[in-house]
PDB file of C-alpha atoms in Angstrom:
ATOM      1  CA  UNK A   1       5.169  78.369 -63.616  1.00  0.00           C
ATOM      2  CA  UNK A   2       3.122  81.193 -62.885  1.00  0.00           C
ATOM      3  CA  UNK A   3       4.375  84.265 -60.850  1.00  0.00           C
ATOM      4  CA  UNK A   4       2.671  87.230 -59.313  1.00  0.00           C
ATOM      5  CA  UNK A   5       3.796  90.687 -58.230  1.00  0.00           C
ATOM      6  CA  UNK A   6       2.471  93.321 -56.479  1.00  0.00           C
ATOM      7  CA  UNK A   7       3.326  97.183 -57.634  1.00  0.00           C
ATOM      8  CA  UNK A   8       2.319 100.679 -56.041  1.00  0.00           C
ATOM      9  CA  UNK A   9       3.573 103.597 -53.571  1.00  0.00           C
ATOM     10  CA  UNK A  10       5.454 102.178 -50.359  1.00  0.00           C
ATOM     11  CA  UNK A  11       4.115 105.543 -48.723  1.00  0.00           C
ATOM     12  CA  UNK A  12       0.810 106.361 -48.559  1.00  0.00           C
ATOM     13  CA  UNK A  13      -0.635 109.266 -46.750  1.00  0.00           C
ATOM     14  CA  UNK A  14      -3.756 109.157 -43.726  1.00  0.00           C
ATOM     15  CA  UNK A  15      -7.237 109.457 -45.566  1.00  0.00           C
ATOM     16  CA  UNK A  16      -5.702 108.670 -48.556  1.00  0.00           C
ATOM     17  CA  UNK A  17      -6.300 105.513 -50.705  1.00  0.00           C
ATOM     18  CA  UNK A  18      -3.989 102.824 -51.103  1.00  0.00           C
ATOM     19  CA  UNK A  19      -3.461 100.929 -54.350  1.00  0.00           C
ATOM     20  CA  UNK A  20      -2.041  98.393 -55.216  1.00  0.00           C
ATOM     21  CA  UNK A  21      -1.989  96.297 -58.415  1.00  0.00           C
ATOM     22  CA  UNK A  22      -0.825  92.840 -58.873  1.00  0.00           C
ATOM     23  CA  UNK A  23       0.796  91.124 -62.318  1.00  0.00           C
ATOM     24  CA  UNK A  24       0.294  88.041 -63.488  1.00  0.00           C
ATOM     25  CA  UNK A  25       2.784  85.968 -65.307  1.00  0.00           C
ATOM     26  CA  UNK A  26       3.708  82.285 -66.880  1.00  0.00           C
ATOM     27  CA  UNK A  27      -0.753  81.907 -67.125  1.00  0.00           C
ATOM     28  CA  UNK A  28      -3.782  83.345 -67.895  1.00  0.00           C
ATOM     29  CA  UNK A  29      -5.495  85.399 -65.457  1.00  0.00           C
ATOM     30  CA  UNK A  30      -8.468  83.651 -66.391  1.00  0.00           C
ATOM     31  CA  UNK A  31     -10.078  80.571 -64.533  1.00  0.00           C
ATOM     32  CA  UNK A  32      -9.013  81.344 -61.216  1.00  0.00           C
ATOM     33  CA  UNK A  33      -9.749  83.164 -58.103  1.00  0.00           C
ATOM     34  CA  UNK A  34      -7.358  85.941 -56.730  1.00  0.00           C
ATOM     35  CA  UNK A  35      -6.839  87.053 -53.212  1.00  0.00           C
ATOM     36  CA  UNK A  36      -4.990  90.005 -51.446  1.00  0.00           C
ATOM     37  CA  UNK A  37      -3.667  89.453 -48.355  1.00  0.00           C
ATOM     38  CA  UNK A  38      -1.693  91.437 -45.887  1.00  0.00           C
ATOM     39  CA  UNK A  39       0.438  90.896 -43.023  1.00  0.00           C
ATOM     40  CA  UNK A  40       1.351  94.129 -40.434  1.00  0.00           C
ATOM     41  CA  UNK A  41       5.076  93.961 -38.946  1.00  0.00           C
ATOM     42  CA  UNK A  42       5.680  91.264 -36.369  1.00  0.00           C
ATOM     43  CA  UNK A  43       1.910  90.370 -36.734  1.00  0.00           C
ATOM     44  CA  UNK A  44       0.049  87.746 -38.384  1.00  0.00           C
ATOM     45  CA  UNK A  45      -1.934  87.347 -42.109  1.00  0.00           C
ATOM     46  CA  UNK A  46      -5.482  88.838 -42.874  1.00  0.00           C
ATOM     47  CA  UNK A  47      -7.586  87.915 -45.949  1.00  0.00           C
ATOM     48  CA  UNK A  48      -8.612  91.264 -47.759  1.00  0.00           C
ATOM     49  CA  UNK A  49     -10.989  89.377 -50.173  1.00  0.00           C
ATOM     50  CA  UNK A  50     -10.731  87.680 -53.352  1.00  0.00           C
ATOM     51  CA  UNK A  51     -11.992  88.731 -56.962  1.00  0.00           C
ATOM     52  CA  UNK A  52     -12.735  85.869 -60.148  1.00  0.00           C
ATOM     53  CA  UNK A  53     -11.606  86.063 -63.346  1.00  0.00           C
ATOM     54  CA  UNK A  54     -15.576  86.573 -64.251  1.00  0.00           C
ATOM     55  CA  UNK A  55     -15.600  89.558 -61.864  1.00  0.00           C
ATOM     56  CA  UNK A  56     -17.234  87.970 -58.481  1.00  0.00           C
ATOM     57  CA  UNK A  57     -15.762  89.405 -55.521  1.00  0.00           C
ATOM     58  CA  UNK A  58     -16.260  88.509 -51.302  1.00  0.00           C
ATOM     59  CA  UNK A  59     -14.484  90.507 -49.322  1.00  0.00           C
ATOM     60  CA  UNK A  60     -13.257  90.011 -45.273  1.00  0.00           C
ATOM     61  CA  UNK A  61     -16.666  91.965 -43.406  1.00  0.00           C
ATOM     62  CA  UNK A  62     -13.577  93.843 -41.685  1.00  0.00           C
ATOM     63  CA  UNK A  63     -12.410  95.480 -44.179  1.00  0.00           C
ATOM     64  CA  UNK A  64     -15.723  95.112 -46.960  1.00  0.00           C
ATOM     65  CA  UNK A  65     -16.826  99.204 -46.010  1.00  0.00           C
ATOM     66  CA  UNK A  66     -12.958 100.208 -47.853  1.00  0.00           C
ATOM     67  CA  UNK A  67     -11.927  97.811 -50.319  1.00  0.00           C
ATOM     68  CA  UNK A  68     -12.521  97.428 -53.762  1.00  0.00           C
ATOM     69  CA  UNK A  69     -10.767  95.074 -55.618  1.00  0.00           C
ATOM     70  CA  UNK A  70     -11.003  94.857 -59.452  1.00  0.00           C
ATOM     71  CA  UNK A  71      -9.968  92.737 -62.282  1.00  0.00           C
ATOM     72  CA  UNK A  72      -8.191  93.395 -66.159  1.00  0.00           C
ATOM     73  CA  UNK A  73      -8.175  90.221 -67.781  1.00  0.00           C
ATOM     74  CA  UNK A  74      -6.653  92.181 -71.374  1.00  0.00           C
ATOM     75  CA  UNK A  75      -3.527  93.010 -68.758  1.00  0.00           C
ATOM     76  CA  UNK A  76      -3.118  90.213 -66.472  1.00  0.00           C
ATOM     77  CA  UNK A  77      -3.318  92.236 -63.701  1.00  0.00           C
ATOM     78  CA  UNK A  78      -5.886  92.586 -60.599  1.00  0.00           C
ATOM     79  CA  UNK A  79      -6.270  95.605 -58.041  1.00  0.00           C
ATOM     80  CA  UNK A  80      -6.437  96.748 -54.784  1.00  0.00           C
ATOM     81  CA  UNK A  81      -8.126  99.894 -53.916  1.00  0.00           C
ATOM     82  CA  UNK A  82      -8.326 100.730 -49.910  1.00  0.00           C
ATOM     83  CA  UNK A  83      -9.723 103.674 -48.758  1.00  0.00           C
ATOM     84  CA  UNK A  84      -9.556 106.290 -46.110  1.00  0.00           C
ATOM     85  CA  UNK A  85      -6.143 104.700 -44.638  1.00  0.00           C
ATOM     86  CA  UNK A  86      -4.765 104.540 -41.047  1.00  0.00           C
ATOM     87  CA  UNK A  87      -1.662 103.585 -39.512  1.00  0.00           C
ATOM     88  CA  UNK A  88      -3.288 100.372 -38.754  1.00  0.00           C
ATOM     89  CA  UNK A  89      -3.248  99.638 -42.398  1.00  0.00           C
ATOM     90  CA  UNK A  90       0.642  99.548 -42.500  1.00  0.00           C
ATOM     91  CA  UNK A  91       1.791  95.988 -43.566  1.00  0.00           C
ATOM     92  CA  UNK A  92       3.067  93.852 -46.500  1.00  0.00           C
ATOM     93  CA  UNK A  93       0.576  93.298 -49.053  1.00  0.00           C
ATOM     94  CA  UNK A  94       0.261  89.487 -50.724  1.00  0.00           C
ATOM     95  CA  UNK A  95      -1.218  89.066 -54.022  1.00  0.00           C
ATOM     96  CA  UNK A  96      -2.597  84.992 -54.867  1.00  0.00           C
ATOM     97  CA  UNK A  97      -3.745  82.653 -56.846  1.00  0.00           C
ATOM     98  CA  UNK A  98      -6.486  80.016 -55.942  1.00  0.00           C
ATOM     99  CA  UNK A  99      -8.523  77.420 -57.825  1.00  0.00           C
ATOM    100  CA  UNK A 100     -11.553  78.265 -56.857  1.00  0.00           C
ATOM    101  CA  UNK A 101     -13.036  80.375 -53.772  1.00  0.00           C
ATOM    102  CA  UNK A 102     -12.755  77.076 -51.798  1.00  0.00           C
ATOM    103  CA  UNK A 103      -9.114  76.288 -53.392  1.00  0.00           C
ATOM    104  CA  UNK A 104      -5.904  77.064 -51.185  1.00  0.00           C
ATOM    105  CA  UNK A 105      -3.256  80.056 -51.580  1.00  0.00           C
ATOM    106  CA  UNK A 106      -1.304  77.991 -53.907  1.00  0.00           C
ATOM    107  CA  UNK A 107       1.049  81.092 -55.594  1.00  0.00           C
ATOM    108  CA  UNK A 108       2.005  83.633 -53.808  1.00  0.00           C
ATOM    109  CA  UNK A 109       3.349  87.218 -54.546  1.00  0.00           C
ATOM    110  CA  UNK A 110       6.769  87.863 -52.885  1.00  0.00           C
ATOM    111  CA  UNK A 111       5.078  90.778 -50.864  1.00  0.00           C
ATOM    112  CA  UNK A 112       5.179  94.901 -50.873  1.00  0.00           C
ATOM    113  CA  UNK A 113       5.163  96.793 -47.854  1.00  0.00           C
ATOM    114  CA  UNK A 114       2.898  99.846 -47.873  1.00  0.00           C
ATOM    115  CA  UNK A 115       3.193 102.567 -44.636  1.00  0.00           C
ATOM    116  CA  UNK A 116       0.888 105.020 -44.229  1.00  0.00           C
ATOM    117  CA  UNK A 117       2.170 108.181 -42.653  1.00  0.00           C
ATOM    118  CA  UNK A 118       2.046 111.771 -43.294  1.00  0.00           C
TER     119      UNK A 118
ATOM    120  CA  UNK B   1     -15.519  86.947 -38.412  1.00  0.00           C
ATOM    121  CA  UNK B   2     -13.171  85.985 -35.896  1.00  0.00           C
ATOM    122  CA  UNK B   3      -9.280  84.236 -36.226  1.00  0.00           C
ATOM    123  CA  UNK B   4      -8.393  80.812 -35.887  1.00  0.00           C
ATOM    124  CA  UNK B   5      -6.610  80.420 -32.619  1.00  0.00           C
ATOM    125  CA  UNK B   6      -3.275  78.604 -32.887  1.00  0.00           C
ATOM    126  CA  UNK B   7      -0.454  78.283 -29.728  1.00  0.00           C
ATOM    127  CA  UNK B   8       1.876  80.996 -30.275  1.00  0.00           C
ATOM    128  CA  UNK B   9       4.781  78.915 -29.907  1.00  0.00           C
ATOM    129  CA  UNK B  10       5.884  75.276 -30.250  1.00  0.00           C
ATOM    130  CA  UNK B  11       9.479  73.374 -29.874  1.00  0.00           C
ATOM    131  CA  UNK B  12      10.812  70.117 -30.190  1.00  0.00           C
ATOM    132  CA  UNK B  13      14.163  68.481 -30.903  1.00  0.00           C
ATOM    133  CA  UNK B  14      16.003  67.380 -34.072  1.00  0.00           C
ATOM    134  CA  UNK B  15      14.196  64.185 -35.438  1.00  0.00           C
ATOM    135  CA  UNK B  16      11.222  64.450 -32.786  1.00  0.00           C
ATOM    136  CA  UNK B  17       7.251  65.408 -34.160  1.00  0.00           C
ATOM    137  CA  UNK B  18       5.582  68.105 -32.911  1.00  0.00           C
ATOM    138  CA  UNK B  19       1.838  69.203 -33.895  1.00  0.00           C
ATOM    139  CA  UNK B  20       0.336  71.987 -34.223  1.00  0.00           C
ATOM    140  CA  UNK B  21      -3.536  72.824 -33.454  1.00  0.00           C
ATOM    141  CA  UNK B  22      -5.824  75.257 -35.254  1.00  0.00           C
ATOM    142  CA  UNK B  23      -9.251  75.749 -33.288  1.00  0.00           C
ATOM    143  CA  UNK B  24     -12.374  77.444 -35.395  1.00  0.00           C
ATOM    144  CA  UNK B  25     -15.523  77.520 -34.986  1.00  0.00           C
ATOM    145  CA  UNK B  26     -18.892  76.391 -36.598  1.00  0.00           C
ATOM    146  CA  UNK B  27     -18.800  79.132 -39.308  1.00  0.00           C
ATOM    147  CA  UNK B  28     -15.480  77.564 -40.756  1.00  0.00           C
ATOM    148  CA  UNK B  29     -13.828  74.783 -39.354  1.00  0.00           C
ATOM    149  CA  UNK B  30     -16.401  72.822 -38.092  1.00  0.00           C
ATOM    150  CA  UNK B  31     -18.367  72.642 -41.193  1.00  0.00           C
ATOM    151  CA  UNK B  32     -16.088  72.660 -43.665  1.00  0.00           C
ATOM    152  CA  UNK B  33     -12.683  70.958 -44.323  1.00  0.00           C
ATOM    153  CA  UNK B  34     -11.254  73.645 -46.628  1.00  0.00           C
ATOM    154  CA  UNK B  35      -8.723  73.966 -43.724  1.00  0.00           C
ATOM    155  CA  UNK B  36      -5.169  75.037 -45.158  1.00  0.00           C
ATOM    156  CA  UNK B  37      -1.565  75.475 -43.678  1.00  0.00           C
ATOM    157  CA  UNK B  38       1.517  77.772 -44.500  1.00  0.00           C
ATOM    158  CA  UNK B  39       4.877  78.177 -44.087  1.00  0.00           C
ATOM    159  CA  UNK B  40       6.740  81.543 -43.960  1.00  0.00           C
ATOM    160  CA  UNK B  41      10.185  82.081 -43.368  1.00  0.00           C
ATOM    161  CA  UNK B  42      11.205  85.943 -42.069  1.00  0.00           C
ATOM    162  CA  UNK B  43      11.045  88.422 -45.296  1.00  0.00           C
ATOM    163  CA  UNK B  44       9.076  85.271 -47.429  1.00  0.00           C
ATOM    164  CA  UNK B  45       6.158  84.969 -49.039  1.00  0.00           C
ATOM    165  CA  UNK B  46       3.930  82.124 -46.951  1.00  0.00           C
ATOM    166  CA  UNK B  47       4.157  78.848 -48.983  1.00  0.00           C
ATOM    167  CA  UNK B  48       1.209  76.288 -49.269  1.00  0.00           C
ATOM    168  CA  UNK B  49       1.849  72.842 -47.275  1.00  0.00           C
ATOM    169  CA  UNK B  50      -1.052  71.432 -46.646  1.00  0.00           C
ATOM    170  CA  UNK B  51      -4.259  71.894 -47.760  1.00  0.00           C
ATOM    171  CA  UNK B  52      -8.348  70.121 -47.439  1.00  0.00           C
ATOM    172  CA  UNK B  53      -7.211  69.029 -44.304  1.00  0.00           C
ATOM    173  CA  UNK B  54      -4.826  66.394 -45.279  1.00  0.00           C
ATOM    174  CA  UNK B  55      -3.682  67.133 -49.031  1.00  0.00           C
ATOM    175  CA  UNK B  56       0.403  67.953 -50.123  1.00  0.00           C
ATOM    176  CA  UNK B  57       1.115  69.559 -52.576  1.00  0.00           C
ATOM    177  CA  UNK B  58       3.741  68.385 -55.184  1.00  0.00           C
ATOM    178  CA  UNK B  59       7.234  68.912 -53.288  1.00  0.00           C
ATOM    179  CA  UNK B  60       5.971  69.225 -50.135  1.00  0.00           C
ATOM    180  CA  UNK B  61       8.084  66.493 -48.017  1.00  0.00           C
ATOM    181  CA  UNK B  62       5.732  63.731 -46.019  1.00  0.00           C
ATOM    182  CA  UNK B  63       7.156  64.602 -43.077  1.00  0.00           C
ATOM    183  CA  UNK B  64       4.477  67.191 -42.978  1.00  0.00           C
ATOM    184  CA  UNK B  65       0.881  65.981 -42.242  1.00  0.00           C
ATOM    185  CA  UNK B  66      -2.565  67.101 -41.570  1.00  0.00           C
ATOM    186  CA  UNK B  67      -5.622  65.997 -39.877  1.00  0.00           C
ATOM    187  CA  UNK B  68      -9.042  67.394 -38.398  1.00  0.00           C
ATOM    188  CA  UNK B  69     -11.608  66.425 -35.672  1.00  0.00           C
ATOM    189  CA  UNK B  70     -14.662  68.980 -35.300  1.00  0.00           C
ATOM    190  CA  UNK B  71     -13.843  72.283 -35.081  1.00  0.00           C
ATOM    191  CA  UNK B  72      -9.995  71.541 -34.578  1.00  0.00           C
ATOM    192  CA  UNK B  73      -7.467  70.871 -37.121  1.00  0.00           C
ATOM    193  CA  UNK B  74      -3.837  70.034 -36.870  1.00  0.00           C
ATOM    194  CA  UNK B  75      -0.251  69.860 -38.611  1.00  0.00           C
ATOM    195  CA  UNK B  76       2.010  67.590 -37.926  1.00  0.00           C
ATOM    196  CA  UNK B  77       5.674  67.668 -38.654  1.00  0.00           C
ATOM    197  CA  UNK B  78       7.576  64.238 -38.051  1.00  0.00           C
ATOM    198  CA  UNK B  79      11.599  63.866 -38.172  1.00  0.00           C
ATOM    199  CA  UNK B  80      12.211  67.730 -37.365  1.00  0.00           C
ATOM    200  CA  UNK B  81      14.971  69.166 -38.827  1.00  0.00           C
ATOM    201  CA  UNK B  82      16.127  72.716 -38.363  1.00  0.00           C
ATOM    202  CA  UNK B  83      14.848  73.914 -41.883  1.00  0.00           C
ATOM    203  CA  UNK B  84      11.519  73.462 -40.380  1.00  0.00           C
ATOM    204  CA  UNK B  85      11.800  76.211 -38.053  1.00  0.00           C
ATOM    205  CA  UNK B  86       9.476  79.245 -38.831  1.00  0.00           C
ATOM    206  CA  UNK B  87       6.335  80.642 -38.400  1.00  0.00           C
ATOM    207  CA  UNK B  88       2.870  78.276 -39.371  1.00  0.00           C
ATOM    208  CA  UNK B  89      -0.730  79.571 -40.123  1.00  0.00           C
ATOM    209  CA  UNK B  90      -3.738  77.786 -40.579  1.00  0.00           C
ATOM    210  CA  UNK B  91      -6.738  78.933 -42.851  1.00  0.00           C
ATOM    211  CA  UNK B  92     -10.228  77.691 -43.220  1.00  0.00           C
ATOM    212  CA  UNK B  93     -12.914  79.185 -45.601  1.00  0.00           C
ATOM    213  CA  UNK B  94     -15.923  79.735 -43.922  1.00  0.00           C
ATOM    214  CA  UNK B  95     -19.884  79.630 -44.406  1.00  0.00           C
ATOM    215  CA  UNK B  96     -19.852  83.294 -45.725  1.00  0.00           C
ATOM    216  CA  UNK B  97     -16.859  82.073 -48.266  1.00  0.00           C
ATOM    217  CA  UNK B  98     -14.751  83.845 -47.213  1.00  0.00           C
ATOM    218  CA  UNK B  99     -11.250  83.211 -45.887  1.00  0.00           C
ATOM    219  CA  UNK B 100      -9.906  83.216 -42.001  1.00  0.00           C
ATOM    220  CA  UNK B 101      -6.224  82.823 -40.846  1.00  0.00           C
ATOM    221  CA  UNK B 102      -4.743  81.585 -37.663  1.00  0.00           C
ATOM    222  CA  UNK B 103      -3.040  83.821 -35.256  1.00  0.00           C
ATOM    223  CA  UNK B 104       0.305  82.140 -36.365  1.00  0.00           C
ATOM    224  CA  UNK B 105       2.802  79.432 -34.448  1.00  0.00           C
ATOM    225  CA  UNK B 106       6.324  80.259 -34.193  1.00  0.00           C
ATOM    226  CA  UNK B 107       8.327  76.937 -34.254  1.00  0.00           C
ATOM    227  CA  UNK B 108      11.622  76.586 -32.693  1.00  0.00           C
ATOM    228  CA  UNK B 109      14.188  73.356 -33.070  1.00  0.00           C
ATOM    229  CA  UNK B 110      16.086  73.282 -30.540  1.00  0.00           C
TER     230      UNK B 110
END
């Protein structure tokens, strides 16, 4: 069965950049599509975007001027890179797997929560 | 893009149905039926219950059941039972593929 978790700071400074990296386990990295997601406190889920094993990313217009996410299919393990942070970026951060771009959030990551604050 | 709009709250009764709607628009759930649901308990991770509209997933009981007309979809759970209660998002890719969530509907068995 495959499992995902997310790893990086819990604090991150204003301006800063926040990143994140998520490891896969129990299958190959390869084949699928993989999402970030995040959900503030007490608030509802956003789609970040979603990177393929191949590379090919999409990313929520929202967000698409900060984020960078990035693949290493020798590790496992996909990234999350969000720039010049805010407050309003404070929230737990979902990695996931799909089937395809069109697929469902099938596995999910059990979550990390990243604050930004000085 | 813009969220799905979901009621923010729903109730029913042990053993009654309830349903949940999820209203889009033409950029997601109107032309496509990639239209997903999730369950999160407080402090989980969401977890998958429905997805293309209609589909389970292995484990997921039939009490839970989807269904879509136009740019509105809906989830249905029959024979409540106070497991159930928790928070429910819907999700649609849309014509940009990307990926849109509901606001989220907070259900409560009375």
């Amino acid at each position: 069965q495959v499992q995902l978790q997310e790893s990086g700071p819990g604090l991150v400074k204003p301006s800063e950049t926040l990143s994140l990296t998520c490891t896969v386990s129990g299958g190959s990295i390869s084949s699928y599509y993989w999402s970030w997601i995040r959900q503030p406190p007490g608030k509802g889920l956003e789609w970040i975007g979603y990177i393929s094993y191949s590379g090919t990313t999409n990313y929520n217009p929202s967000l698409e001027s900060r984020v960078t996410i990035s693949v290493d299919t020798s590790k496992n393990q996909f990234y999350l890179n969000l720039s010049s942070v805010t407050a309003a970026d404070t929230a737990v951060y979902y990695c996931a797997r799909q089937g395809g771009y069109q697929s469902p959030f099938q596995h999910w990551g059990q979550g990390t929560l990243v604050i930004v604050s000085s | 893009q813009s969220a799905l709009t979901q009621p923010a709250s729903v109730s029913g009764s042990p053993g009654q149905s309830i349903t949940i709607s999820c209203t889009g628009t033409n950029s997601d759930l109107d032309t496509y039926s990639y239209v997903s649901w999730y369950q999160q308990h407080p402090g989980k991770a969401p977890k998958l219950m429905i997805y293309d509209v209609s589909r389970r997933p292995s484990g997921v009981s039939n009490r839970f059941s989807g269904s879509k007309s136009g740019n509105t979809a809906s989830l249905t759970i029959s024979g409540l039972q106070a497991e159930d209660e928790s928070d429910y998002y819907c999700s649609s890719c849309t014509t940009n593929s990307t990926w849109v969530f509901g606001g989220g509907t907070k259900l409560t068995v009375l």
